[in-house]
Coordinates of C-alpha atoms and ligand atoms in Angstrom, one line a residue:
X1 CA 1.1 11.0 -30.9
X2 CA 3.1 13.6 -29.1
X3 CA 4.9 11.7 -26.3
X4 CA 5.4 14.9 -24.4
X5 CA 1.6 15.2 -23.9
X6 CA 1.3 11.5 -22.9
X7 CA -0.8 11.7 -19.7
X8 CA -0.4 8.1 -18.4
X9 CA 1.7 7.4 -15.4
X10 CA 2.9 3.8 -14.9
X11 CA 5.1 3.5 -11.9
X12 CA 5.0 2.5 -8.2
X13 CA 3.0 5.1 -6.2
X14 CA 2.7 7.4 -9.3
X15 CA -0.4 9.4 -9.1
X16 CA -2.7 8.5 -12.0
X17 CA -4.1 11.2 -14.2
X18 CA -7.5 9.9 -13.2
X19 CA -8.1 8.0 -10.0
X20 CA -10.8 5.7 -11.4
X21 CA -13.1 3.4 -9.4
X22 CA -12.3 4.6 -5.9
X23 CA -15.1 7.0 -5.2
X24 CA -16.7 4.7 -2.7
X25 CA -13.5 4.6 -0.6
X26 CA -13.0 8.3 -0.8
X27 CA -16.6 9.0 0.2
X28 CA -16.4 6.6 3.1
X29 CA -13.2 8.1 4.3
X30 CA -14.7 11.6 4.3
X31 CA -17.3 10.3 6.7
X32 CA -14.7 8.7 8.8
X33 CA -12.7 11.9 9.1
X34 CA -15.8 13.9 10.2
X35 CA -16.7 11.3 12.7
X36 CA -13.3 11.0 14.2
X37 CA -12.8 14.7 14.4
X38 CA -16.1 15.0 16.3
X39 CA -15.1 12.3 18.8
X40 CA -17.5 9.7 17.5
X41 CA -16.4 6.0 17.6
X42 CA -14.9 5.0 14.3
X43 CA -12.6 2.3 13.1
X44 CA -9.2 2.7 11.5
X45 CA -8.9 1.6 7.9
X46 CA -6.9 -1.1 6.2
X47 CA -6.5 -1.5 2.4
X48 CA -5.3 -4.7 0.9
X49 CA -4.7 -6.1 -2.5
X50 CA -2.2 -7.4 -5.0
X51 CA 0.8 -5.5 -6.3
X52 CA 0.0 -2.7 -8.7
X53 CA -3.7 -2.4 -7.9
X54 CA -3.3 1.1 -6.6
X55 CA -3.0 0.8 -2.8
X56 CA -0.2 3.4 -2.4
X57 CA -2.0 5.9 -4.7
X58 CA -5.3 5.4 -2.8
X59 CA -3.5 5.8 0.6
X60 CA -2.0 9.0 -0.7
X61 CA -5.4 10.2 -1.9
X62 CA -6.9 9.5 1.5
X63 CA -4.1 11.3 3.2
X64 CA -4.8 14.3 1.0
X65 CA -8.4 14.3 2.1
X66 CA -7.2 14.6 5.7
X67 CA -4.8 17.4 4.8
X68 CA -7.6 19.3 3.1
X69 CA -9.4 19.1 6.4
X70 CA -6.4 20.6 8.2
X71 CA -5.6 17.3 9.9
X72 CA -2.1 16.4 11.0
X73 CA -0.8 13.6 8.8
X74 CA 2.3 11.4 8.5
X75 CA 3.2 8.4 6.5
X76 CA 5.6 5.5 6.9
X77 CA 6.6 2.6 4.7
X78 CA 7.2 -0.5 6.8
X79 CA 10.1 -2.7 5.9
X80 CA 10.8 -6.3 6.9
X81 CA 13.2 -6.7 9.9
X82 CA 12.9 -3.0 10.8
X83 CA 11.2 -1.7 13.9
X84 CA 8.4 0.8 13.3
X85 CA 9.5 3.0 16.3
X86 CA 11.6 5.5 14.4
X87 CA 9.4 5.7 11.3
X88 CA 6.3 6.2 13.5
X89 CA 8.1 8.9 15.4
X90 CA 8.9 10.6 12.1
X91 CA 5.4 10.4 10.8
X92 CA 3.9 11.6 14.1
X93 CA 6.4 14.5 14.1
X94 CA 5.3 15.5 10.7
X95 CA 1.7 15.5 12.0
X96 CA 2.7 17.6 14.9
X97 CA 4.3 20.1 12.6
X98 CA 1.2 20.2 10.5
X99 CA -1.0 21.2 13.4
X100 CA 1.6 22.9 15.6
X101 CA 1.9 26.1 13.6
X102 CA -1.8 26.8 13.9
X103 CA -2.0 26.0 17.6
X104 CA -2.3 28.9 20.0
X105 CA -0.1 27.5 22.8
X106 CA 3.4 27.0 21.5
X107 CA 4.5 25.5 24.8
X108 CA 1.9 22.8 24.5
X109 CA 3.1 22.0 21.0
X110 CA 6.7 21.8 22.3
X111 CA 5.6 19.5 25.0
X112 CA 4.1 17.1 22.5
X113 CA 7.2 17.4 20.3
X114 CA 9.2 16.5 23.4
X115 CA 7.1 13.4 23.8
X116 CA 7.8 12.4 20.2
X117 CA 11.5 12.9 20.8
X118 CA 11.4 10.8 24.0
X119 CA 9.5 8.1 22.1
X120 CA 12.1 8.1 19.2
X121 CA 15.0 8.1 21.5
X122 CA 13.8 5.0 23.3
X123 CA 15.4 2.7 20.7
X124 CA 17.7 -0.2 20.9
X125 CA 20.6 -0.3 18.4
X126 CA 18.6 -2.9 16.4
X127 CA 15.8 -0.4 15.9
X128 CA 18.1 2.1 14.5
X129 CA 19.2 -0.1 11.7
X130 CA 19.0 1.8 8.4
X131 CA 17.7 5.0 10.0
X132 CA 19.5 8.3 10.0
X133 CA 16.7 10.4 11.3
X134 CA 17.5 12.5 14.3
X135 CA 14.5 13.7 16.2
X136 CA 13.7 17.4 16.5
X137 CA 16.6 19.1 18.2
X138 CA 14.9 22.4 19.0
X139 CA 12.9 20.8 21.9
X140 CA 14.0 18.8 24.9
X141 CA 12.8 15.2 25.2
X142 CA 10.3 14.9 28.0
X143 CA 10.6 12.2 30.5
X144 CA 8.0 9.7 31.7
X145 CA 5.7 9.7 28.6
X146 CA 6.0 7.3 25.7
X147 CA 9.5 6.3 26.7
X148 CA 9.1 3.1 28.8
X149 CA 10.5 0.9 26.1
X150 CA 7.3 -1.1 25.8
X151 CA 6.1 -0.3 22.3
X152 CA 2.4 -0.8 23.1
X153 CA 2.4 1.5 26.1
X154 CA 4.6 4.1 24.3
X155 CA 2.5 4.1 21.2
X156 CA -0.7 4.5 23.3
X157 CA 0.8 7.6 25.1
X158 CA 2.2 9.0 21.9
X159 CA -1.0 8.7 20.0
X160 CA -3.0 10.0 22.9
X161 CA -0.9 13.1 23.3
X162 CA -0.7 14.0 19.6
X163 CA -4.5 13.3 19.3
X164 CA -5.2 15.7 22.1
X165 CA -3.1 18.4 20.4
X166 CA -5.2 17.9 17.3
X167 CA -8.4 18.0 19.3
X168 CA -7.5 21.4 20.6
X169 CA -8.0 22.6 17.0
X170 CA -11.1 20.5 16.3
X171 CA -9.2 18.2 13.9
X172 CA -7.6 14.8 14.0
X173 CA -4.4 12.9 13.1
X174 CA -4.0 10.3 10.4
X175 CA -1.0 8.0 10.5
X176 CA -0.6 6.2 7.1
X177 CA 1.3 3.0 7.0
X178 CA 2.2 1.5 3.6
X179 CA 3.5 -2.1 3.2
X180 CA 1.9 -2.8 6.5
X181 CA 2.3 -6.6 6.1
X182 CA 6.1 -6.1 6.7
X183 CA 5.6 -5.1 10.3
X184 CA 6.5 -7.9 12.7
X185 CA 3.7 -9.7 14.4
X186 CA 4.9 -8.4 17.8
X187 CA 4.8 -4.8 16.6
X188 CA 1.5 -5.2 14.8
X189 CA 0.1 -6.4 18.0
X190 CA 1.4 -3.4 19.9
X191 CA 0.0 -1.1 17.2
X192 CA -3.4 -2.8 17.3
X193 CA -3.5 -2.5 21.1
X194 CA -2.6 1.2 20.9
X195 CA -5.4 1.8 18.2
X196 CA -7.8 -0.1 20.4
X197 CA -7.0 2.1 23.4
X198 CA -7.2 5.3 21.5
X199 CA -10.5 4.4 19.9
X200 CA -12.0 3.5 23.3
X201 CA -11.0 6.9 24.6
X202 CA -12.5 8.6 21.5
X203 CA -9.1 10.0 20.6
X204 CA -9.1 11.8 17.2
X205 CA -6.3 9.6 15.7
X206 CA -6.6 6.9 13.1
X207 CA -4.3 4.6 11.4
X208 CA -4.7 4.0 7.7
X209 CA -2.9 0.9 6.6
X210 CA -2.2 -0.6 3.2
X211 CA -0.6 -3.9 2.3
X212 CA -0.7 -7.2 0.5
X213 CA -3.8 -9.5 0.5
X214 CA -2.7 -11.4 3.6
X215 CA -2.5 -8.2 5.8
X216 CA -5.9 -8.8 7.3
X217 CA -4.9 -12.3 8.3
X218 CA -1.6 -11.0 9.7
X219 CA -3.5 -8.5 11.8
X220 CA -6.0 -11.1 13.1
X221 CA -3.1 -13.4 14.0
X222 CA -1.4 -10.6 16.0
X223 CA -4.5 -9.6 17.9
X224 CA -7.8 -11.5 18.1
X225 CA -9.9 -8.3 18.1
X226 CA -8.1 -6.8 15.1
X227 CA -11.1 -7.9 13.0
X228 CA -13.3 -5.4 14.9
X229 CA -10.7 -2.7 15.0
X230 CA -10.4 -1.9 11.3
X231 CA -12.6 -1.4 8.3
X232 CA -11.1 -3.7 5.7
X233 CA -11.3 -2.7 2.1
X234 CA -9.9 -4.8 -0.7
X235 CA -8.4 -2.8 -3.5
X236 CA -8.9 -4.7 -6.7
X237 CA -8.6 -4.5 -10.4
X238 CA -11.0 -2.0 -12.1
X239 CA -14.2 -3.1 -13.8
X240 CA -14.5 -2.4 -17.5
X241 CA -16.2 1.0 -17.1
X242 CA -13.7 2.3 -14.7
X243 CA -10.7 1.0 -16.7
X244 CA -12.2 2.8 -19.6
X245 CA -12.5 6.0 -17.6
X246 CA -8.9 5.7 -16.4
X247 CA -7.9 5.8 -20.1
X248 CA -10.5 8.1 -21.6
X249 CA -10.6 11.0 -19.1
X250 CA -6.9 11.9 -19.3
X251 CA -6.9 11.5 -23.1
X252 CA -9.9 13.8 -23.5
X253 CA -8.1 16.6 -21.7
X254 CA -5.7 16.4 -24.7
X255 CA -8.6 16.1 -27.2
X256 CA -7.7 12.4 -27.9
X257 CA -10.3 9.6 -28.0
X258 CA -10.4 5.8 -28.4
X259 CA -12.2 3.5 -30.7
X260 CA -14.5 1.0 -28.9
X261 CA -12.5 -1.9 -30.2
X262 CA -9.3 -0.3 -28.8
X263 CA -10.8 -0.1 -25.4
X264 CA -12.0 -3.7 -25.5
X265 CA -8.6 -4.9 -26.6
X266 CA -6.9 -2.9 -23.9
X267 CA -9.2 -4.4 -21.3
X268 CA -8.5 -7.9 -22.5
X269 CA -4.7 -7.2 -22.2
X270 CA -4.8 -5.4 -18.8
X271 CA -7.6 -7.3 -17.1
X272 CA -8.3 -3.9 -15.5
X273 CA -5.2 -4.0 -13.3
X274 CA -4.3 -0.3 -12.8
X275 CA -0.6 -0.6 -13.3
X276 CA -1.2 -2.4 -16.6
X277 CA -3.9 0.2 -17.6
X278 CA -1.3 2.9 -17.3
X279 CA 1.5 0.9 -18.9
X280 CA -0.5 -0.2 -22.0
X281 CA -2.2 3.2 -22.2
X282 CA 1.1 4.9 -22.3
X283 CA 2.6 2.8 -25.1
X284 CA -0.7 2.8 -27.1
X285 CA -0.6 6.6 -27.1
X286 CA 3.0 6.7 -28.3
X287 CA 2.2 4.2 -31.1
X288 CA -0.9 5.8 -32.4
X289 CA -0.3 8.2 -35.3
X290 CA -3.5 10.3 -34.5
X291 CA -6.7 10.4 -32.5
X292 CA -8.7 8.2 -32.1
X293 CA -6.5 5.4 -30.8
X294 CA -7.5 2.3 -32.7
X295 CA -7.4 -1.5 -32.0
X296 CA -4.6 -1.7 -34.6
X297 CA -2.6 0.9 -32.6
X298 CA -3.2 -1.2 -29.5
X299 CA -2.1 -4.4 -31.2
X300 CA 1.1 -2.7 -32.3
X301 CA 1.7 -1.3 -28.8
X302 CA 1.1 -4.6 -27.0
X303 CA 4.4 -6.3 -27.5
X304 CA 6.2 -3.1 -26.6
X305 CA 4.2 -2.7 -23.4
X306 CA 4.8 -6.3 -22.6
X307 CA 8.5 -5.9 -23.1
X308 CA 8.6 -2.9 -20.8
X309 CA 6.6 -4.7 -18.1
X310 CA 8.9 -7.8 -18.5
X311 CA 11.9 -5.6 -17.5
X312 CA 10.4 -3.1 -15.0
X313 CA 7.4 -4.7 -13.4
X314 CA 8.1 -8.5 -13.5
X315 CA 11.8 -8.8 -14.2
X316 CA 13.0 -6.4 -11.4
X317 CA 11.0 -8.5 -9.0
X318 CA 12.1 -11.9 -10.3
X319 CA 15.7 -10.8 -10.0
X320 CA 15.3 -10.2 -6.3
X321 CA 14.8 -14.0 -5.8
X322 CA 17.5 -16.5 -5.1
X323 CA 17.9 -19.5 -7.5
X324 CA 16.0 -21.7 -5.1
X325 CA 13.2 -19.2 -4.9
X326 CA 13.1 -18.9 -8.7
X327 CA 12.7 -22.6 -9.0
X328 CA 9.9 -22.5 -6.5
X329 CA 8.1 -19.7 -8.5
X330 CA 8.6 -21.5 -11.8
X331 CA 6.8 -24.6 -10.4
X332 CA 4.1 -22.3 -8.9
X333 CA 3.6 -20.9 -12.4
X334 CA 3.4 -24.4 -13.9
X335 CA 0.8 -25.5 -11.4
X336 CA -1.0 -22.2 -11.8
X337 CA -1.7 -22.9 -15.4
X338 CA -4.5 -25.2 -14.3
X339 CA -6.0 -22.8 -11.7
X340 CA -5.6 -19.5 -13.5
X341 CA -2.9 -18.6 -11.0
X342 CA -5.2 -19.2 -8.0
X343 CA -3.8 -20.6 -4.8
X344 CA -1.2 -23.4 -5.2
X345 CA -0.7 -26.1 -2.6
X346 CA 2.8 -26.1 -1.1
X347 CA 2.7 -29.8 -1.0
X348 CA 2.1 -29.9 -4.8
X349 CA 5.1 -27.6 -5.3
X350 CA 7.2 -29.9 -3.2
X351 CA 5.9 -33.0 -5.1
X352 CA 6.7 -31.5 -8.5
X353 CA 10.2 -30.6 -7.3
X354 CA 10.6 -34.1 -5.8
X355 CA 11.4 -32.6 -2.4
X356 CA 10.1 -32.8 1.1
X357 CA 7.8 -29.8 1.9
X358 CA 9.8 -28.9 5.0
X359 CA 13.0 -28.5 2.9
X360 CA 11.3 -25.9 0.8
X361 CA 10.2 -23.7 3.7
X362 CA 13.2 -21.4 3.4
X363 CA 12.4 -20.7 -0.2
X364 CA 8.7 -20.1 0.5
X365 CA 9.5 -17.9 3.5
X366 CA 12.0 -15.9 1.5
X367 CA 9.5 -15.3 -1.2
X368 CA 6.9 -14.1 1.3
X369 CA 9.4 -11.8 2.9
X370 CA 10.3 -10.3 -0.5
X371 CA 6.6 -9.7 -1.1
X372 CA 6.5 -11.9 -4.2
X373 CA 4.2 -14.6 -2.7
X374 CA 1.6 -14.6 0.0
X375 CA -0.1 -17.2 2.0
X376 CA -3.7 -16.4 3.1
X377 CA -4.1 -19.8 4.7
X378 CA -1.8 -22.6 5.7
X379 CA -0.5 -24.9 3.0
X380 CA -1.2 -22.7 0.0
X381 CA 0.7 -19.8 -1.7
X382 CA -0.2 -17.3 -4.4
X383 CA 1.7 -14.7 -6.4
X384 CA 1.3 -11.1 -5.2
X385 CA 2.0 -9.8 -8.6
X386 CA -0.9 -10.1 -11.1
X387 CA -0.1 -12.0 -14.3
X388 CA 3.2 -13.1 -12.8
X389 CA 2.5 -16.8 -13.5
X390 CA 1.7 -15.9 -17.1
X391 CA 5.0 -14.0 -17.3
X392 CA 7.0 -16.9 -15.9
X393 CA 5.4 -19.4 -18.3
X394 CA 6.3 -17.3 -21.3
X395 CA 9.9 -17.1 -20.0
X396 CA 10.1 -20.8 -20.2
X397 CA 9.4 -21.4 -23.9
Ligands
LIG401 N1 -7.7 4.0 -9.4 C1 -6.7 4.1 -10.4 N2 -7.0 4.5 -11.6 C2 -6.0 4.5 -12.6 N3 -4.8 4.2 -12.4 C3 -4.4 3.8 -11.1 C4 -5.4 3.7 -10.1 N4 -4.7 3.3 -9.0 C5 -3.4 3.1 -9.3 N5 -3.2 3.5 -10.6 C6 -1.9 3.3 -11.3 O1 -1.4 2.0 -11.0 C7 0.0 2.0 -10.8 C8 0.2 1.3 -9.4 O2 -0.3 2.0 -8.3 P1 0.3 1.8 -6.9 O3 1.8 2.0 -6.9 O4 -0.5 2.7 -6.0 O5 -0.1 0.3 -6.6 P2 0.2 -0.6 -5.3 O6 -1.0 -1.4 -5.0 O7 0.7 0.3 -4.2 O8 1.4 -1.5 -5.7 P3 2.5 -2.2 -4.8 O9 1.8 -3.4 -4.1 O10 3.5 -2.7 -5.8 O11 3.1 -1.2 -3.9 C9 0.4 3.5 -10.8 O12 1.0 3.7 -12.1 C10 -0.9 4.3 -10.7 O13 -0.8 5.5 -11.4
LIG402 MG1 2.4 0.4 -3.0

């Protein structure tokens, strides 16, 4: 069928034509927004899940809900080895701009912008690595607020001031943090402490985080009370009905349908993982000569979709790994055959490679840092990318 009308959107952070299976999260967040804006106690939110399940897309959708309510919003994407100070300053600055132009007292807005600037400028050279952002030049940095150099204290004052600015307008501020697992433990701890303080004061500011499945553990390790500070939502693959909706609704707007067998075959191939749903849906559409899309069309499309995923989704990630890290993952995949790619013991990996476990720590740590593998508990590892073990096993033969 006409590839120009193809509605599907495989790609990192690509907004899907139909956001399937996330109604509960959206509803819940609407309640959170109302509660926070009215000064009621509410927890910040953390989304976690495997690669390609739709965390970024959901985070963006939640942010849109806040924007619709005239909240100030900003977003950062955390990176390993990079301080959050400047990215947070940028995000908070964006939020101040959102609300600032509606505020009746421009001097007060400038005052808060000045605090953002002071916060941003309090960086060591190390914090500036990879950042070109220069804080707003049209206001003078204030002094004595959010500029102590202690991230916990500075974040608390920054969040407090921007929250109060939003409160003047009866709204709140949402700071969205993607790839949150990449924040260092020390900075996560500072962030938790600041959120804790703000929520105790009933300040209308929330953090919405998203990250890999070990994010809740990373948060709990950084601060013991993190468990009570956030609502944790695991973002997972879609059940059959929702995966079908993700395919059917966009197609129906183009007057295209699917045979039941085609939908069943697609679910077998994708396991309901949103990235795969988009990827297979896209190729099936292009392969099908006419509506409805049939199981035969899907069968024809499957190897093409697989080939595309092998390059874009799996291959690109595999290539980021060093030779030692690749060996490590190949063994994980071999061992994963027995457990359907469940957690693999690091001791077993070492045993299979004939090495001492300690000598493999650099490879394991490297893979965790690159976001290819995660460790929810000591002594085991798992792939962050769904079907990755399966992909590596087919590469071998
Ligand atoms: N609820 C959904 N319904 C249909 N498609 C979805 C849904 N959520 C995400 N997608 C699609 O899945 C793909 C991956 O989404 P996204 O980039 O948000 O995943 P992610 O969890 O952030 O992945 P990563 O961990 O790699 O950053 C995109 O192509 C997106 O359009
Ligand atoms: Mg993402």
